CSV table of C-alpha atoms and ligand atoms in Angstrom, one decimal:
chain,number,residue,atom,x,y,z
Q,6,MET,CA,-24.0,-26.8,-20.0
Q,7,ILE,CA,-23.7,-23.0,-19.3
Q,8,HIS,CA,-20.3,-21.6,-19.8
Q,9,THR,CA,-19.0,-18.1,-18.9
Q,10,ARG,CA,-16.9,-15.9,-21.2
Q,11,ILE,CA,-15.5,-12.5,-21.0
Q,12,SER,CA,-17.2,-10.5,-23.8
Q,13,GLY,CA,-15.6,-7.1,-23.2
Q,14,THR,CA,-12.8,-5.4,-21.2
Q,15,GLY,CA,-12.2,-1.8,-20.2
Q,16,SER,CA,-9.9,0.2,-17.9
Q,17,TYR,CA,-9.3,3.7,-16.7
Q,18,LEU,CA,-6.4,5.6,-15.1
Q,19,PRO,CA,-7.1,9.0,-13.6
Q,20,GLY,CA,-5.1,12.1,-14.6
Q,21,GLU,CA,-1.6,12.4,-15.9
Q,22,PRO,CA,1.1,9.9,-15.0
Q,23,VAL,CA,3.2,10.9,-12.0
Q,24,SER,CA,6.9,9.9,-12.4
Q,25,ASN,CA,9.1,8.6,-9.7
Q,26,ALA,CA,11.0,11.9,-9.7
Q,27,ALA,CA,7.9,14.0,-9.4
Q,28,LEU,CA,6.6,11.8,-6.5
Q,29,ILE,CA,9.9,12.0,-4.7
Q,30,ALA,CA,10.0,15.8,-5.1
Q,31,ALA,CA,6.4,16.3,-4.1
Q,32,HIS,CA,6.8,14.4,-0.8
Q,33,GLY,CA,10.4,15.1,0.0
Q,34,LEU,CA,11.2,11.4,0.0
Q,35,ASP,CA,14.7,10.0,0.7
Q,36,SER,CA,14.5,7.8,-2.5
Q,37,SER,CA,15.5,7.8,-6.1
Q,38,ASP,CA,14.2,6.8,-9.5
Q,39,GLU,CA,17.0,4.3,-9.8
Q,40,TRP,CA,16.0,2.5,-6.5
Q,41,ILE,CA,12.3,2.4,-7.5
Q,42,VAL,CA,12.9,1.1,-11.0
Q,43,GLU,CA,15.5,-1.4,-10.0
Q,44,ARG,CA,13.6,-2.9,-7.0
Q,45,THR,CA,10.0,-2.7,-8.5
Q,46,GLY,CA,10.0,-1.8,-12.2
Q,47,ILE,CA,7.6,1.1,-11.4
Q,48,ARG,CA,8.2,4.3,-13.4
Q,49,ASN,CA,4.8,6.0,-13.1
Q,50,ARG,CA,1.5,5.9,-11.2
Q,51,HIS,CA,-1.8,7.8,-11.6
Q,52,LEU,CA,-3.3,9.5,-8.6
Q,53,ALA,CA,-7.0,10.4,-8.4
Q,54,ALA,CA,-7.8,14.1,-7.8
Q,55,PRO,CA,-9.3,14.9,-4.4
Q,56,GLY,CA,-13.0,13.9,-4.4
Q,57,VAL,CA,-12.6,11.3,-7.2
Q,58,THR,CA,-13.6,7.9,-5.8
Q,59,SER,CA,-13.3,4.3,-6.6
Q,60,SER,CA,-16.8,4.2,-8.1
Q,61,ASP,CA,-15.9,7.2,-10.3
Q,62,LEU,CA,-13.0,5.2,-11.7
Q,63,ALA,CA,-15.1,2.1,-11.9
Q,64,LEU,CA,-17.7,4.0,-13.9
Q,65,GLU,CA,-15.2,5.0,-16.7
Q,66,ALA,CA,-13.7,1.4,-16.9
Q,67,SER,CA,-17.2,-0.1,-16.9
Q,68,ARG,CA,-18.4,2.1,-19.7
Q,69,ARG,CA,-15.5,1.0,-21.8
Q,70,ALA,CA,-16.0,-2.7,-21.0
Q,71,LEU,CA,-19.7,-2.4,-21.9
Q,72,GLN,CA,-18.9,-0.7,-25.1
Q,73,ALA,CA,-16.3,-3.4,-26.0
Q,74,ALA,CA,-18.9,-6.1,-25.2
Q,75,GLY,CA,-21.6,-4.4,-27.3
Q,76,ARG,CA,-23.8,-4.2,-24.2
Q,77,GLN,CA,-26.0,-1.5,-22.6
Q,78,PRO,CA,-26.0,-0.8,-18.8
Q,79,GLY,CA,-29.5,-2.2,-18.7
Q,80,ASP,CA,-28.3,-5.6,-19.9
Q,81,VAL,CA,-26.3,-6.1,-16.7
Q,82,ASP,CA,-27.9,-8.3,-14.1
Q,83,LEU,CA,-25.1,-8.7,-11.6
Q,84,ILE,CA,-22.5,-6.1,-10.4
Q,85,ILE,CA,-19.4,-7.0,-8.4
Q,86,VAL,CA,-16.8,-4.5,-7.5
Q,87,ALA,CA,-13.5,-5.7,-6.0
Q,88,THR,CA,-12.1,-2.9,-3.9
Q,89,SER,CA,-10.4,-2.2,-0.5
Q,90,THR,CA,-10.8,1.5,-0.9
Q,91,PRO,CA,-14.6,1.9,-1.4
Q,92,ASP,CA,-16.1,5.4,-1.5
Q,93,TYR,CA,-17.9,4.9,1.8
Q,94,VAL,CA,-18.1,2.5,4.7
Q,95,PHE,CA,-21.5,1.8,3.1
Q,96,PRO,CA,-23.2,1.7,0.7
Q,97,SER,CA,-20.9,-0.4,-1.5
Q,98,ALA,CA,-19.0,1.0,-4.4
Q,99,ALA,CA,-21.0,-1.5,-6.5
Q,100,ALA,CA,-24.3,0.0,-5.5
Q,101,LEU,CA,-22.9,3.5,-6.3
Q,102,LEU,CA,-21.7,2.2,-9.6
Q,103,GLN,CA,-25.1,0.8,-10.4
Q,104,SER,CA,-26.6,4.2,-9.8
Q,105,LYS,CA,-24.0,6.1,-11.8
Q,106,LEU,CA,-24.5,3.7,-14.7
Q,107,GLY,CA,-28.3,4.3,-14.5
Q,108,ILE,CA,-29.1,0.7,-14.0
Q,109,THR,CA,-32.6,0.4,-12.6
Q,110,ASN,CA,-33.4,-3.2,-13.2
Q,111,GLY,CA,-32.7,-4.2,-9.6
Q,112,ALA,CA,-29.5,-6.1,-10.4
Q,113,PRO,CA,-27.7,-7.2,-7.3
Q,114,ALA,CA,-24.6,-5.2,-6.5
Q,115,PHE,CA,-21.9,-5.8,-3.9
Q,116,ASP,CA,-18.3,-5.3,-3.1
Q,117,VAL,CA,-15.6,-8.0,-2.6
Q,118,GLN,CA,-12.8,-7.1,-0.3
Q,119,ALA,CA,-9.8,-9.4,-0.9
Q,120,VAL,CA,-7.3,-6.6,-1.6
Q,121,CYS,CA,-5.0,-7.4,-4.5
Q,122,SER,CA,-6.7,-10.8,-5.1
Q,123,GLY,CA,-10.1,-9.1,-5.2
Q,124,PHE,CA,-10.5,-9.2,-9.0
Q,125,VAL,CA,-9.8,-12.9,-9.2
Q,126,TYR,CA,-12.2,-13.5,-6.3
Q,127,ALA,CA,-14.9,-11.4,-8.1
Q,128,VAL,CA,-14.4,-13.3,-11.4
Q,129,THR,CA,-14.6,-16.6,-9.6
Q,130,ILE,CA,-17.9,-15.5,-7.8
Q,131,ALA,CA,-19.5,-14.2,-11.0
Q,132,GLU,CA,-18.6,-17.3,-12.9
Q,133,LYS,CA,-20.4,-19.4,-10.3
Q,134,PHE,CA,-23.5,-17.2,-10.5
Q,135,ILE,CA,-23.6,-17.4,-14.3
Q,136,ARG,CA,-22.9,-21.2,-14.5
Q,137,SER,CA,-25.8,-21.7,-12.1
Q,138,GLY,CA,-28.1,-20.1,-14.6
Q,139,SER,CA,-29.3,-17.4,-12.1
Q,140,HIS,CA,-27.6,-14.6,-13.9
Q,141,LYS,CA,-26.5,-13.9,-17.6
Q,142,CYS,CA,-24.5,-10.7,-17.8
Q,143,ALA,CA,-22.2,-9.7,-15.0
Q,144,LEU,CA,-20.1,-6.5,-14.7
Q,145,VAL,CA,-17.0,-7.3,-12.7
Q,146,VAL,CA,-14.7,-4.5,-11.7
Q,147,GLY,CA,-11.5,-3.9,-9.8
Q,148,ALA,CA,-11.3,-0.2,-8.7
Q,149,GLU,CA,-9.0,1.4,-6.1
Q,150,VAL,CA,-7.8,4.8,-4.8
Q,151,PHE,CA,-4.9,3.4,-2.8
Q,152,SER,CA,-3.3,6.9,-2.7
Q,153,ARG,CA,-5.9,7.6,0.1
Q,154,ILE,CA,-4.4,5.0,2.4
Q,155,LEU,CA,-0.7,5.7,1.9
Q,156,ASP,CA,1.6,7.2,4.5
Q,157,TRP,CA,3.6,9.7,2.3
Q,158,LYS,CA,6.4,9.6,4.9
Q,159,ASP,CA,6.9,5.9,4.5
Q,160,ARG,CA,9.2,5.5,1.4
Q,161,GLY,CA,9.0,1.7,1.7
Q,162,THR,CA,5.3,1.7,0.7
Q,163,CYS,CA,4.2,5.1,-0.8
Q,164,VAL,CA,6.2,4.7,-4.0
Q,165,LEU,CA,4.6,1.4,-4.8
Q,166,PHE,CA,0.9,2.1,-5.2
Q,167,GLY,CA,-1.4,4.0,-7.5
Q,168,ASP,CA,-5.1,4.5,-8.4
Q,169,GLY,CA,-7.1,3.0,-11.3
Q,170,ALA,CA,-9.8,0.7,-12.4
Q,171,GLY,CA,-10.4,-2.2,-14.8
Q,172,ALA,CA,-13.6,-4.0,-15.7
Q,173,VAL,CA,-14.9,-7.0,-17.6
Q,174,VAL,CA,-18.3,-8.0,-18.8
Q,175,MET,CA,-18.9,-11.7,-18.2
Q,176,GLU,CA,-21.7,-13.5,-20.1
Q,177,ALA,CA,-23.4,-16.8,-20.3
Q,178,SER,CA,-22.1,-18.7,-23.4
Q,179,ALA,CA,-22.5,-22.0,-25.2
Q,180,GLU,CA,-18.7,-22.0,-25.7
Q,181,PRO,CA,-16.2,-22.4,-22.9
Q,182,GLY,CA,-14.6,-19.3,-21.5
Q,183,ILE,CA,-13.6,-19.7,-17.8
Q,184,LEU,CA,-11.9,-23.1,-17.7
Q,185,ALA,CA,-10.9,-23.3,-14.0
Q,186,SER,CA,-10.7,-21.0,-10.9
Q,187,ALA,CA,-9.2,-21.4,-7.5
Q,188,PHE,CA,-9.1,-18.9,-4.6
Q,189,HIS,CA,-7.7,-19.2,-1.1
Q,190,ALA,CA,-7.0,-17.3,2.1
Q,191,ASP,CA,-4.8,-17.7,5.2
Q,192,GLY,CA,-5.6,-15.0,7.7
Q,193,SER,CA,-2.7,-16.0,10.0
Q,194,HIS,CA,-0.6,-13.7,7.8
Q,195,HIS,CA,-2.7,-10.7,8.4
Q,196,GLY,CA,0.1,-8.8,10.0
Q,197,ILE,CA,2.5,-8.6,7.1
Q,198,LEU,CA,0.2,-6.4,4.9
Q,199,SER,CA,-2.6,-4.5,6.4
Q,200,VAL,CA,-4.3,-1.2,7.1
Q,201,PRO,CA,-4.8,-1.8,10.8
Q,202,GLY,CA,-7.3,1.0,11.5
Q,203,GLN,CA,-11.0,1.8,11.4
Q,204,VAL,CA,-13.5,4.6,11.7
Q,205,CYS,CA,-14.9,4.7,15.2
Q,206,GLY,CA,-16.8,7.4,17.1
Q,207,GLY,CA,-16.3,9.8,14.2
Q,208,VAL,CA,-12.5,9.5,14.0
Q,209,ALA,CA,-9.9,7.1,12.5
Q,210,THR,CA,-8.7,4.8,15.2
Q,211,GLY,CA,-5.7,2.5,15.1
Q,212,ASP,CA,-3.4,3.1,12.1
Q,213,PRO,CA,-5.3,4.2,8.9
Q,214,PHE,CA,-2.3,3.7,6.6
Q,215,LEU,CA,-1.0,0.8,4.6
Q,216,ARG,CA,1.7,-1.1,6.4
Q,217,MET,CA,3.8,-3.9,4.9
Q,218,ASP,CA,6.7,-6.2,5.5
Q,219,GLY,CA,7.8,-6.1,1.9
Q,220,GLN,CA,10.3,-9.0,2.0
Q,221,ALA,CA,7.8,-11.3,3.8
Q,222,VAL,CA,5.1,-10.4,1.2
Q,223,PHE,CA,7.5,-11.0,-1.6
Q,224,LYS,CA,8.4,-14.5,-0.5
Q,225,PHE,CA,4.9,-15.5,0.2
Q,226,ALA,CA,3.6,-14.0,-3.1
Q,227,VAL,CA,6.1,-15.9,-5.3
Q,228,LYS,CA,5.3,-19.2,-3.7
Q,229,VAL,CA,1.5,-19.1,-3.6
Q,230,LEU,CA,1.2,-17.6,-7.1
Q,231,ALA,CA,3.2,-20.5,-8.6
Q,232,ASP,CA,1.1,-23.0,-6.5
Q,233,VAL,CA,-2.3,-21.6,-7.5
Q,234,ALA,CA,-1.3,-21.3,-11.1
Q,235,SER,CA,-0.4,-25.0,-11.1
Q,236,GLU,CA,-3.7,-25.8,-9.3
Q,237,VAL,CA,-5.9,-24.3,-12.1
Q,238,LEU,CA,-3.8,-25.8,-14.8
Q,239,THR,CA,-4.2,-29.2,-13.3
Q,240,ALA,CA,-7.9,-28.7,-12.8
Q,241,ALA,CA,-8.3,-27.8,-16.5
Q,242,ASP,CA,-5.9,-30.6,-17.6
Q,243,MET,CA,-3.6,-28.2,-19.2
Q,244,THR,CA,0.1,-27.3,-19.0
Q,245,ALA,CA,1.8,-23.9,-18.7
Q,246,ALA,CA,3.1,-24.4,-22.3
Q,247,GLN,CA,-0.5,-24.0,-23.5
Q,248,VAL,CA,-0.9,-20.6,-21.8
Q,249,ASP,CA,-0.7,-17.8,-24.3
Q,250,TRP,CA,-0.6,-15.0,-21.7
Q,251,LEU,CA,0.2,-14.9,-18.0
Q,252,ILE,CA,-1.6,-11.9,-16.5
Q,253,PRO,CA,-0.5,-11.5,-12.9
Q,254,HIS,CA,-1.3,-9.0,-10.3
Q,255,GLN,CA,1.0,-6.1,-11.1
Q,256,ALA,CA,2.9,-5.4,-7.8
Q,257,ASN,CA,6.5,-5.7,-8.6
Q,258,VAL,CA,8.2,-6.7,-11.8
Q,259,ARG,CA,10.6,-9.0,-9.9
Q,260,ILE,CA,7.6,-10.9,-8.5
Q,261,LEU,CA,6.2,-11.3,-12.0
Q,262,GLN,CA,9.5,-12.5,-13.4
Q,263,ALA,CA,10.0,-15.0,-10.5
Q,264,THR,CA,6.5,-16.4,-10.9
Q,265,ALA,CA,6.8,-16.7,-14.6
Q,266,LYS,CA,10.2,-18.5,-14.2
Q,267,ARG,CA,8.7,-21.0,-11.7
Q,268,LEU,CA,6.0,-21.8,-14.2
Q,269,HIS,CA,8.4,-22.0,-17.1
Q,270,ILE,CA,6.5,-19.3,-18.9
Q,271,PRO,CA,8.8,-17.0,-20.9
Q,272,ALA,CA,8.8,-13.3,-20.1
Q,273,GLU,CA,7.4,-12.5,-23.7
Q,274,ARG,CA,4.2,-14.3,-22.7
Q,275,CYS,CA,3.7,-12.3,-19.5
Q,276,ILE,CA,1.6,-9.0,-19.6
Q,277,VAL,CA,3.5,-6.5,-17.6
Q,278,THR,CA,2.1,-3.0,-17.1
Q,279,VAL,CA,3.3,-2.2,-13.6
Q,280,ALA,CA,5.8,0.4,-14.9
Q,281,ASP,CA,2.9,2.5,-16.1
Q,282,HIS,CA,0.6,2.5,-13.0
Q,283,GLY,CA,2.4,0.9,-10.0
Q,284,ASN,CA,0.4,-1.5,-7.8
Q,285,THR,CA,-3.3,-0.7,-8.2
Q,286,SER,CA,-4.4,-3.6,-6.0
Q,287,ALA,CA,-7.7,-5.1,-7.2
Q,288,ALA,CA,-7.5,-3.0,-10.4
Q,289,SER,CA,-4.2,-4.2,-11.6
Q,290,ILE,CA,-5.2,-7.5,-13.3
Q,291,PRO,CA,-8.1,-6.1,-15.3
Q,292,LEU,CA,-5.9,-3.0,-16.2
Q,293,ALA,CA,-3.2,-5.4,-17.6
Q,294,LEU,CA,-5.9,-7.6,-19.3
Q,295,ASP,CA,-7.4,-4.5,-21.0
Q,296,GLU,CA,-4.0,-3.2,-22.1
Q,297,GLY,CA,-3.2,-6.6,-23.6
Q,298,VAL,CA,-6.5,-6.7,-25.5
Q,299,ARG,CA,-6.4,-3.1,-26.8
Q,300,SER,CA,-2.8,-3.4,-27.8
Q,301,GLY,CA,-3.8,-6.4,-30.0
Q,302,ARG,CA,-1.5,-8.8,-28.2
Q,303,ILE,CA,-4.4,-10.8,-26.6
Q,304,ARG,CA,-6.7,-12.3,-29.2
Q,305,ARG,CA,-9.9,-14.3,-29.1
Q,306,GLY,CA,-9.4,-18.0,-28.6
Q,307,GLN,CA,-6.1,-17.6,-26.7
Q,308,HIS,CA,-5.6,-19.1,-23.2
Q,309,LEU,CA,-5.1,-16.6,-20.4
Q,310,LEU,CA,-4.0,-17.2,-16.8
Q,311,LEU,CA,-4.9,-14.5,-14.4
Q,312,GLU,CA,-3.5,-14.6,-10.8
Q,313,GLY,CA,-3.3,-12.4,-7.8
Q,314,VAL,CA,-2.1,-12.3,-4.2
Q,315,GLY,CA,-2.8,-9.7,-1.5
Q,316,GLY,CA,-3.5,-8.8,2.1
Q,317,GLY,CA,-5.3,-11.3,4.2
Q,318,PHE,CA,-3.5,-13.2,2.9
Q,319,THR,CA,-5.6,-14.0,-0.1
Q,320,TRP,CA,-4.7,-15.5,-3.4
Q,321,GLY,CA,-6.3,-17.0,-6.5
Q,322,ALA,CA,-6.1,-17.7,-10.2
Q,323,THR,CA,-8.4,-18.0,-13.2
Q,324,LEU,CA,-7.6,-19.9,-16.4
Q,325,LEU,CA,-9.8,-19.0,-19.4
Q,326,ARG,CA,-10.2,-19.1,-23.1
Q,327,PHE,CA,-10.6,-15.5,-24.2
L,406,UT7,O1,0.2,-6.4,-3.8
L,406,UT7,C1,0.9,-7.2,-3.0
L,406,UT7,C2,1.6,-6.3,-2.0
L,406,UT7,N1,2.9,-5.9,-2.2
L,406,UT7,C3,4.0,-6.5,-2.8
L,406,UT7,O2,3.9,-7.4,-3.5
L,406,UT7,C4,5.3,-6.0,-2.5
L,406,UT7,C5,6.3,-7.1,-2.2
L,406,UT7,N2,7.6,-6.6,-1.8
L,406,UT7,C6,8.4,-5.8,-2.6
L,406,UT7,O3,8.0,-5.5,-3.7
L,406,UT7,C7,9.7,-5.5,-2.1
L,406,UT7,O4,10.0,-6.2,-0.9
L,406,UT7,C8,9.9,-4.0,-1.9
L,406,UT7,C9,9.9,-3.2,-3.2
L,406,UT7,C10,8.8,-3.4,-1.0
L,406,UT7,C11,11.2,-3.6,-1.2
L,406,UT7,O5,12.3,-4.2,-2.0
L,406,UT7,P1,13.4,-5.0,-1.2
L,406,UT7,O6,14.4,-5.4,-2.2
L,406,UT7,O7,12.7,-6.1,-0.5
L,406,UT7,O8,14.1,-3.9,-0.2
L,406,UT7,P2,14.2,-4.0,1.4
L,406,UT7,O9,12.8,-3.9,2.0
L,406,UT7,O10,15.0,-5.1,1.8
L,406,UT7,O11,14.9,-2.6,1.6
L,406,UT7,C12,16.3,-2.4,1.2
L,406,UT7,C13,16.7,-1.1,1.6
L,406,UT7,C14,16.4,-0.7,3.0
L,406,UT7,O12,17.5,0.1,3.5
L,406,UT7,P3,18.6,-0.5,4.5
L,406,UT7,O13,17.9,-1.1,5.6
L,406,UT7,O14,19.3,-1.6,3.6
L,406,UT7,O15,19.5,0.6,4.7
L,406,UT7,C15,15.2,0.2,2.9
L,406,UT7,O16,15.1,1.1,4.0
L,406,UT7,O17,16.0,-0.1,0.8
L,406,UT7,C16,15.5,0.9,1.6
L,406,UT7,N3,14.3,1.4,1.0
L,406,UT7,C17,14.3,2.4,0.1
L,406,UT7,N4,15.4,3.1,-0.4
L,406,UT7,C18,15.1,4.1,-1.3
L,406,UT7,C19,13.0,1.1,1.1
L,406,UT7,N5,12.2,1.8,0.4
L,406,UT7,C20,13.0,2.7,-0.3
L,406,UT7,C21,12.8,3.7,-1.3
L,406,UT7,N6,13.8,4.3,-1.7
L,406,UT7,N7,11.5,4.0,-1.7
């Protein structure tokens, strides 16, 4: 049987950290460091310089993941980028990333748009390709420049998000890696978190900024994250006690704590990086994963539970042996 394991991780945050105080001052926001830290746990975020795109951030994260995996770009035979802030309407950020990495072997490259669940969606898709035997070495990336879709006059959203990228190399293996995955969507909730605009006739039409009913999202997120975590644990015939590290989408420290509590996973076994980069949507899970690996907390052979929830609504989880 062909299994799929993560052979390397990498991540990248652009520029210097921007503190809550600096962001508030830069945009004249009626907010405070105390409010942001208390309600979200966020202390800093990174913002890409003008002209720096998701595929640029993806490139840096991918180089680091490939190096960690001991792979060359030419070894990659599948590229999936999870993003809701691609460089262009088309071509995909994945196609641009392929070009920037100098990959000329014709490897298929496409984007997955599932907002903050995008990385879990992309990992789930890549695992199915590898398990089928059609592909052997996938580069799976979450990359976002959410700063481009924020309304800097809306204090309820603009303080929450940041830019960044995280990547993993996923390879065919004789040993189990991915143990179970689940992903879901319920489009009836599209109104509580969306960017309800588009490019039409050469101009942005509708509303091109991120809009969110924060409390509705909060309640929905805590419920489905606990549910989908239980779903993959059941599928793998495991319990939460066997999970070494919970690596949730980094949106709000209160959501992370509430989810961990529901799963009876102690806070010490939860990777939390939201303070350092805010909500980076599809990039947040691989950013947290890479931080856990590079800090030495996550070690080979440990069981990891990745989970995310985002606009759509979409949600999903992946349970794996690292
Ligand atoms: O990736 C998935 C997407 N997003 C999420 O997971 C986010 C989910 N939701 C949340 O994290 C929280 O709901 C928020 C952090 C967005 C908001 O926290 P909250 O505790 O739900 O606050 P709230 O929306 O109930 O607002 C409380 C007050 C309001 O003032 P009034 O009406 O009580 O006078 C807001 O206007 O806080 C006000 N407020 C702020 N005050 C200072 C909202 N944003 C700010 C701000 N600074 N930045």
